[in-house]
Tab-separated table of C-alpha atoms and ligand atoms in Angstrom:
chain	number	residue	atom	x	y	z
V	275	UNK	CA	-0.876	-6.925	-1.906
V	276	UNK	CA	-2.858	-3.151	-1.097
V	277	UNK	CA	-0.328	-0.896	-2.379
V	278	UNK	CA	0.409	3.195	-2.457
V	279	UNK	CA	-2.771	3.810	-4.443
V	280	UNK	CA	-4.863	1.214	-2.370
V	281	UNK	CA	-3.558	2.553	0.884
V	282	UNK	CA	-4.634	5.807	0.297
V	283	UNK	CA	-7.375	5.423	-1.250
V	284	UNK	CA	-9.097	3.543	1.868
V	285	UNK	CA	-7.029	6.850	3.611
V	286	UNK	CA	-8.792	8.753	1.573
V	287	UNK	CA	-12.302	7.348	2.150
V	288	UNK	CA	-11.678	7.102	6.080
V	289	UNK	CA	-10.096	10.426	6.873
V	290	UNK	CA	-13.502	12.190	6.707
V	291	UNK	CA	-15.505	9.668	8.498
V	292	UNK	CA	-13.615	8.629	11.195
V	293	UNK	CA	-11.192	11.695	12.147
V	294	UNK	CA	-11.792	13.454	15.656
V	295	UNK	CA	-14.023	10.911	16.372
V	296	UNK	CA	-13.990	8.981	19.686
V	297	UNK	CA	-12.648	5.613	20.044
V	298	UNK	CA	-15.101	4.204	22.715
V	299	UNK	CA	-13.792	0.532	22.831
V	300	UNK	CA	-12.473	-1.932	21.316
V	301	UNK	CA	-12.928	-5.833	20.569
V	302	UNK	CA	-10.162	-7.768	19.108
V	303	UNK	CA	-11.534	-11.421	17.359
V	304	UNK	CA	-8.244	-12.538	16.956
V	305	UNK	CA	-5.000	-12.207	19.355
V	306	UNK	CA	-3.035	-12.250	16.112
V	307	UNK	CA	-3.778	-9.265	14.558
V	308	UNK	CA	-2.612	-7.558	17.320
V	309	UNK	CA	1.772	-6.640	15.933
V	310	UNK	CA	4.965	-5.444	17.910
V	311	UNK	CA	5.627	-6.286	22.092
V	312	UNK	CA	2.584	-5.638	23.964
V	313	UNK	CA	-0.340	-7.247	24.645
V	314	UNK	CA	-3.477	-7.645	23.167
V	315	UNK	CA	-4.670	-6.010	25.936
V	316	UNK	CA	-1.983	-3.469	26.287
V	317	UNK	CA	-3.427	-2.858	22.604
V	318	UNK	CA	-6.517	-2.406	24.054
V	319	UNK	CA	-6.220	-0.456	27.413
V	320	UNK	CA	-3.826	1.549	24.522
V	321	UNK	CA	-6.361	2.503	22.127
V	322	UNK	CA	-9.620	2.762	23.907
V	323	UNK	CA	-11.622	6.289	25.153
V	324	UNK	CA	-8.317	7.915	22.070
V	325	UNK	CA	-9.588	9.949	19.984
V	326	UNK	CA	-8.563	9.898	16.532
V	327	UNK	CA	-6.085	12.388	14.580
V	328	UNK	CA	-6.519	12.075	10.495
V	329	UNK	CA	-5.267	9.327	9.297
V	330	UNK	CA	-2.054	9.520	7.332
V	331	UNK	CA	-0.187	7.358	4.746
V	332	UNK	CA	3.351	6.730	4.849
V	333	UNK	CA	4.326	3.976	1.736
V	334	UNK	CA	1.808	1.014	2.649
V	335	UNK	CA	1.050	1.905	6.435
V	336	UNK	CA	-2.025	3.892	7.514
V	337	UNK	CA	-1.123	5.364	10.384
V	338	UNK	CA	-3.930	6.867	13.075
V	339	UNK	CA	-2.659	9.592	14.940
V	340	UNK	CA	-4.179	8.995	18.065
V	341	UNK	CA	-5.038	12.106	21.142
V	342	UNK	CA	-6.163	12.326	24.839
V	343	UNK	CA	-9.777	12.093	24.308
V	344	UNK	CA	-9.805	15.836	26.049
V	345	UNK	CA	-7.122	17.406	24.436
V	346	UNK	CA	-7.213	16.469	20.512
V	347	UNK	CA	-5.401	19.688	19.992
V	348	UNK	CA	-2.510	18.639	21.454
V	349	UNK	CA	0.929	16.742	19.367
V	350	UNK	CA	-0.306	13.305	18.860
V	351	UNK	CA	2.203	10.821	21.493
V	352	UNK	CA	1.402	7.595	19.601
V	353	UNK	CA	-0.521	6.197	16.952
V	354	UNK	CA	-1.791	2.928	15.085
V	355	UNK	CA	-0.263	1.492	12.239
V	356	UNK	CA	-2.466	-0.671	10.146
V	357	UNK	CA	-0.365	-3.191	8.214
V	358	UNK	CA	-3.477	-4.455	5.409
V	359	UNK	CA	-0.596	-7.059	3.561
V	360	UNK	CA	-2.468	-9.702	1.457
V	361	UNK	CA	-6.238	-9.095	2.176
V	362	UNK	CA	-6.918	-6.334	5.624
V	363	UNK	CA	-10.497	-4.465	4.462
V	364	UNK	CA	-12.576	-2.049	6.230
V	365	UNK	CA	-16.167	-2.035	6.866
V	366	UNK	CA	-17.358	1.285	8.525
V	367	UNK	CA	-21.181	1.206	9.429
V	368	UNK	CA	-23.538	1.445	13.040
V	369	UNK	CA	-24.230	-1.972	11.823
V	370	UNK	CA	-21.940	-5.276	10.960
V	371	UNK	CA	-20.878	-5.488	7.692
V	372	UNK	CA	-22.684	-8.655	5.941
V	373	UNK	CA	-21.048	-11.663	6.643
V	374	UNK	CA	-21.435	-13.421	3.134
V	375	UNK	CA	-18.949	-10.082	2.299
V	376	UNK	CA	-16.769	-9.873	5.856
V	377	UNK	CA	-16.423	-13.050	6.844
V	378	UNK	CA	-13.713	-13.102	9.060
V	379	UNK	CA	-14.015	-10.453	12.064
V	380	UNK	CA	-10.513	-9.074	12.713
V	381	UNK	CA	-10.645	-6.260	15.342
V	382	UNK	CA	-13.424	-3.199	15.492
V	383	UNK	CA	-12.731	-0.170	16.684
V	384	UNK	CA	-16.180	1.393	17.962
V	385	UNK	CA	-16.991	5.157	17.993
V	386	UNK	CA	-18.599	7.608	19.739
V	387	UNK	CA	-21.185	8.309	16.891
V	388	UNK	CA	-22.701	4.836	17.121
V	389	UNK	CA	-20.626	3.042	13.983
V	390	UNK	CA	-17.737	0.855	13.914
V	391	UNK	CA	-14.780	0.306	12.445
V	392	UNK	CA	-14.680	-2.882	11.667
V	393	UNK	CA	-11.159	-4.525	9.899
V	394	UNK	CA	-11.289	-8.216	8.363
V	395	UNK	CA	-8.317	-9.879	7.295
V	396	UNK	CA	-8.459	-13.663	5.888
V	397	UNK	CA	-5.278	-14.128	5.964
V	398	UNK	CA	-4.076	-12.372	8.791
V	399	UNK	CA	-1.208	-11.671	7.785
V	400	UNK	CA	-1.556	-7.105	8.771
V	401	UNK	CA	-2.821	-6.074	11.210
V	402	UNK	CA	-2.471	-3.062	13.982
V	403	UNK	CA	0.472	-2.052	16.471
V	404	UNK	CA	0.212	0.687	18.727
V	405	UNK	CA	3.716	2.224	17.958
V	406	UNK	CA	4.627	6.216	20.368
V	407	UNK	CA	5.760	9.046	17.815
V	408	UNK	CA	9.407	8.279	18.509
V	409	UNK	CA	9.610	4.472	17.515
V	410	UNK	CA	7.149	5.712	14.325
V	411	UNK	CA	9.870	7.844	13.346
V	412	UNK	CA	12.802	5.768	13.921
V	413	UNK	CA	10.907	3.702	11.322
V	414	UNK	CA	9.918	6.251	8.672
V	415	UNK	CA	13.159	7.514	8.515
V	416	UNK	CA	14.505	4.186	7.336
V	417	UNK	CA	11.767	4.883	4.851
V	418	UNK	CA	12.658	5.491	0.983
V	419	UNK	CA	10.976	8.357	-0.425
V	420	UNK	CA	7.394	9.187	-1.318
V	421	UNK	CA	6.924	8.840	-4.889
V	422	UNK	CA	3.598	11.446	-5.512
V	423	UNK	CA	5.886	14.116	-3.463
V	424	UNK	CA	7.744	16.825	-4.716
V	425	UNK	CA	10.797	15.882	-3.360
V	426	UNK	CA	10.890	12.387	-5.440
V	427	UNK	CA	12.671	14.415	-8.229
V	428	UNK	CA	14.557	12.115	-11.005
V	429	UNK	CA	17.436	12.852	-9.861
V	430	UNK	CA	17.071	11.573	-6.946
V	431	UNK	CA	15.693	8.283	-8.197
V	432	UNK	CA	19.430	8.160	-10.636
V	433	UNK	CA	21.166	8.550	-7.207
V	434	UNK	CA	19.066	5.953	-5.453
V	435	UNK	CA	20.149	3.497	-8.459
V	436	UNK	CA	23.100	4.972	-9.365
V	437	UNK	CA	25.852	1.912	-8.305
V	438	UNK	CA	22.952	-0.507	-7.585
V	439	UNK	CA	23.637	-4.083	-9.171
V	440	UNK	CA	20.446	-5.973	-8.087
V	441	UNK	CA	17.785	-6.072	-10.895
V	442	UNK	CA	15.892	-2.922	-11.399
V	443	UNK	CA	12.585	-4.443	-10.485
V	444	UNK	CA	13.829	-5.696	-6.856
V	445	UNK	CA	15.257	-1.956	-6.239
V	446	UNK	CA	11.564	-0.625	-7.233
V	447	UNK	CA	10.510	-3.787	-4.213
V	448	UNK	CA	13.051	-2.231	-1.704
V	449	UNK	CA	10.798	-0.044	0.599
V	450	UNK	CA	14.309	2.092	1.364
V	451	UNK	CA	13.969	3.472	-2.108
V	452	UNK	CA	10.711	3.767	-3.322
V	453	UNK	CA	8.168	4.322	-0.847
V	454	UNK	CA	4.982	2.291	-1.163
V	455	UNK	CA	5.449	0.513	-4.646
V	456	UNK	CA	5.352	-2.971	-4.798
V	457	UNK	CA	4.870	-6.453	-7.650
V	458	UNK	CA	2.039	-4.209	-9.074
V	459	UNK	CA	3.492	-0.860	-10.247
V	460	UNK	CA	7.067	-1.822	-10.582
V	461	UNK	CA	5.954	-4.593	-13.596
V	462	UNK	CA	3.538	-1.478	-15.072
V	463	UNK	CA	6.495	1.361	-14.652
V	464	UNK	CA	8.641	-1.087	-16.128
V	465	UNK	CA	6.617	-1.880	-19.530
V	466	UNK	CA	5.919	1.999	-19.702
V	467	UNK	CA	9.037	3.270	-19.682
V	468	UNK	CA	10.762	0.202	-21.920
V	469	UNK	CA	13.083	-1.358	-19.460
V	470	UNK	CA	13.749	-4.987	-19.157
V	471	UNK	CA	12.937	-5.656	-15.329
V	472	UNK	CA	16.321	-7.768	-15.512
V	473	UNK	CA	18.569	-5.143	-15.189
V	474	UNK	CA	20.991	-4.112	-13.250
V	475	UNK	CA	19.563	-0.523	-11.417
V	476	UNK	CA	23.163	0.767	-11.630
V	477	UNK	CA	23.318	0.570	-15.282
V	478	UNK	CA	19.864	2.766	-16.259
V	479	UNK	CA	20.884	5.405	-18.710
V	480	UNK	CA	19.805	9.022	-17.604
V	481	UNK	CA	17.522	8.932	-20.102
V	482	UNK	CA	15.973	5.662	-19.023
V	483	UNK	CA	15.645	6.424	-15.238
V	484	UNK	CA	13.788	9.941	-16.980
V	485	UNK	CA	11.646	7.380	-18.191
V	486	UNK	CA	11.244	5.176	-15.059
V	487	UNK	CA	10.629	8.330	-13.159
V	488	UNK	CA	7.253	9.838	-14.976
V	489	UNK	CA	6.110	6.037	-15.572
V	490	UNK	CA	6.456	5.468	-12.374
V	491	UNK	CA	4.551	8.618	-10.642
V	492	UNK	CA	1.949	7.800	-13.848
V	493	UNK	CA	1.024	4.583	-12.740
V	494	UNK	CA	0.525	5.561	-9.311
V	495	UNK	CA	-1.658	8.483	-10.418
V	496	UNK	CA	-3.382	6.814	-12.422
V	497	UNK	CA	-4.067	3.972	-9.980
V	498	UNK	CA	-5.452	6.556	-7.299
V	499	UNK	CA	-7.859	7.752	-10.393
V	500	UNK	CA	-9.270	4.077	-10.266
V	501	UNK	CA	-9.278	3.205	-6.394
V	502	UNK	CA	-6.189	1.039	-6.943
V	503	UNK	CA	-6.211	-2.349	-8.268
V	504	UNK	CA	-8.190	-4.962	-7.236
V	505	UNK	CA	-6.994	-8.432	-9.052
V	506	UNK	CA	-7.384	-10.691	-5.670
V	507	UNK	CA	-9.044	-9.601	-2.149
V	508	UNK	CA	-8.108	-5.676	-2.240
V	509	UNK	CA	-10.630	-3.537	-1.321
V	510	UNK	CA	-11.478	-0.496	-0.617
V	511	UNK	CA	-13.429	1.096	2.157
V	512	UNK	CA	-16.974	-1.228	2.521
V	513	UNK	CA	-16.296	-3.470	-0.322
V	514	UNK	CA	-15.973	-1.027	-3.145
V	515	UNK	CA	-13.368	-2.758	-5.777
V	516	UNK	CA	-10.887	-0.662	-7.468
V	517	UNK	CA	-10.412	0.152	-11.276
V	518	UNK	CA	-7.468	-0.076	-12.521
V	519	UNK	CA	-6.977	-3.399	-12.779
V	520	UNK	CA	-9.338	-2.717	-16.015
V	521	UNK	CA	-5.848	-0.469	-17.405
V	522	UNK	CA	-2.707	-2.749	-16.681
V	523	UNK	CA	-0.705	-3.391	-19.406
V	524	UNK	CA	1.316	-6.355	-18.367
V	525	UNK	CA	0.817	-7.702	-14.703
V	526	UNK	CA	-1.509	-10.492	-14.273
V	527	UNK	CA	-1.473	-11.122	-18.336
V	528	UNK	CA	0.900	-13.904	-18.675
V	529	UNK	CA	0.136	-15.023	-21.865
V	530	UNK	CA	-2.274	-12.875	-23.206
V	531	UNK	CA	-1.652	-10.171	-26.460
V	532	UNK	CA	0.890	-7.037	-25.609
V	533	UNK	CA	-1.577	-3.640	-25.511
V	534	UNK	CA	1.693	-2.673	-28.220
V	535	UNK	CA	3.160	-4.849	-29.989
V	536	UNK	CA	1.180	-7.592	-29.888
V	537	UNK	CA	3.742	-9.821	-28.616
V	538	UNK	CA	2.065	-12.206	-25.693
V	539	UNK	CA	3.344	-10.669	-22.087
V	540	UNK	CA	5.276	-13.157	-20.190
V	541	UNK	CA	6.072	-13.787	-16.647
V	542	UNK	CA	9.638	-14.754	-14.705
V	543	UNK	CA	10.024	-15.571	-10.946
V	544	UNK	CA	12.375	-12.759	-9.036
V	545	UNK	CA	13.214	-12.901	-5.510
V	546	UNK	CA	10.653	-15.184	-4.999
V	547	UNK	CA	7.826	-13.003	-7.035
V	548	UNK	CA	6.318	-12.965	-10.090
V	549	UNK	CA	7.784	-10.258	-13.046
V	550	UNK	CA	5.361	-9.638	-15.749
V	551	UNK	CA	7.101	-8.053	-18.821
V	552	UNK	CA	6.513	-7.774	-22.499
V	553	UNK	CA	9.453	-9.349	-24.111
V	554	UNK	CA	9.164	-6.938	-27.263
V	555	UNK	CA	8.349	-4.054	-25.600
V	556	UNK	CA	11.322	-4.429	-22.600
V	557	UNK	CA	13.715	-5.481	-24.681
V	558	UNK	CA	17.221	-4.168	-24.016
V	559	UNK	CA	20.889	-4.564	-24.289
V	560	UNK	CA	21.029	-6.863	-21.217
V	561	UNK	CA	17.830	-9.135	-21.743
V	562	UNK	CA	18.452	-12.117	-21.888
Q	73	LIG	ZN1	4.857	-5.069	-26.412
C-alpha cells in the first residue's frame, strides 16, 4: 500500500505535467471508484471543465485542487482527494496505456493538451472524491504532523507517544499520530531505531524517542530518493517501479538474515498487520 514516499513520488511526477491543465472530460469505468456521498454523475459534473491546480499530498492522500476554468488564479473552491489504497496507479499519455500493464481502467481525466490521465485500480479499494475546501480542512485537522516537515521534532514525537499504552508500531500506523507512515516504514524505522515494535509507546526513553524520530525521517527520505518501495503493486507514474525494496532491512524479509547481526528476521501480527523485526537488534527489556 502506498505510503508517504510512494504518494509523494507520484505527486512530484504529475505536478509539472498536469498543473494548470483544464480537464476536458471525465470517463468513469467503475462507479465504485467514486468515493463519498456524491454520485458518479455528480463527480463528473463537478470535475469536467475545471482547471487543475498544483497537485498536493497530505498523509497518504493525493490532492488535485480544482479551479474555475476561466479564473485559475482564484483560490480552489474544491479538490479531488485520491486514495490509492492497495493498487491505484496512474498513466499519463496521449494514447491509452498498454493493456498488458494497465488492465483495469478506472477513471480517465482527459486534459486540454490532448493527453489523458488514466487511473487503474485492479482491486478497486481506492478512488476519487470531490470535497469542498471546508470539508477537506475538517479532515485535515484530524491528521497527525507530516514527518518530513520542520514542525515534526523529537519533542513533538515525545508528546505524541507520551502516556500511550498501545504498542509503538500501532501508534505509528495511526494517521492521527504521524501522517503518511504505514506498515513498511513503521517496521523499517523501528528496526533502525533498535526498538521492539511491541513496546508500549509511552515506555520509550528520551533517547529512544530521539532515535525513532531520526529513523522515521531518514527512512522516508531514503525511500523518496528511491521513488518508493515496489514489493507488490505499487508503481510510480507510467509503470515505473520504485527501488527502495532493495534497501529494506526487515520488511518482507521473514527468515532472511539480519543485515546487522545475521539472526533470521521474524514476522509477527499486530492489529491484524504483519510486523517484521530482528530479534537480535530490537531486543529490549519489554521483549517477549
Ligand atoms: Zn539484527
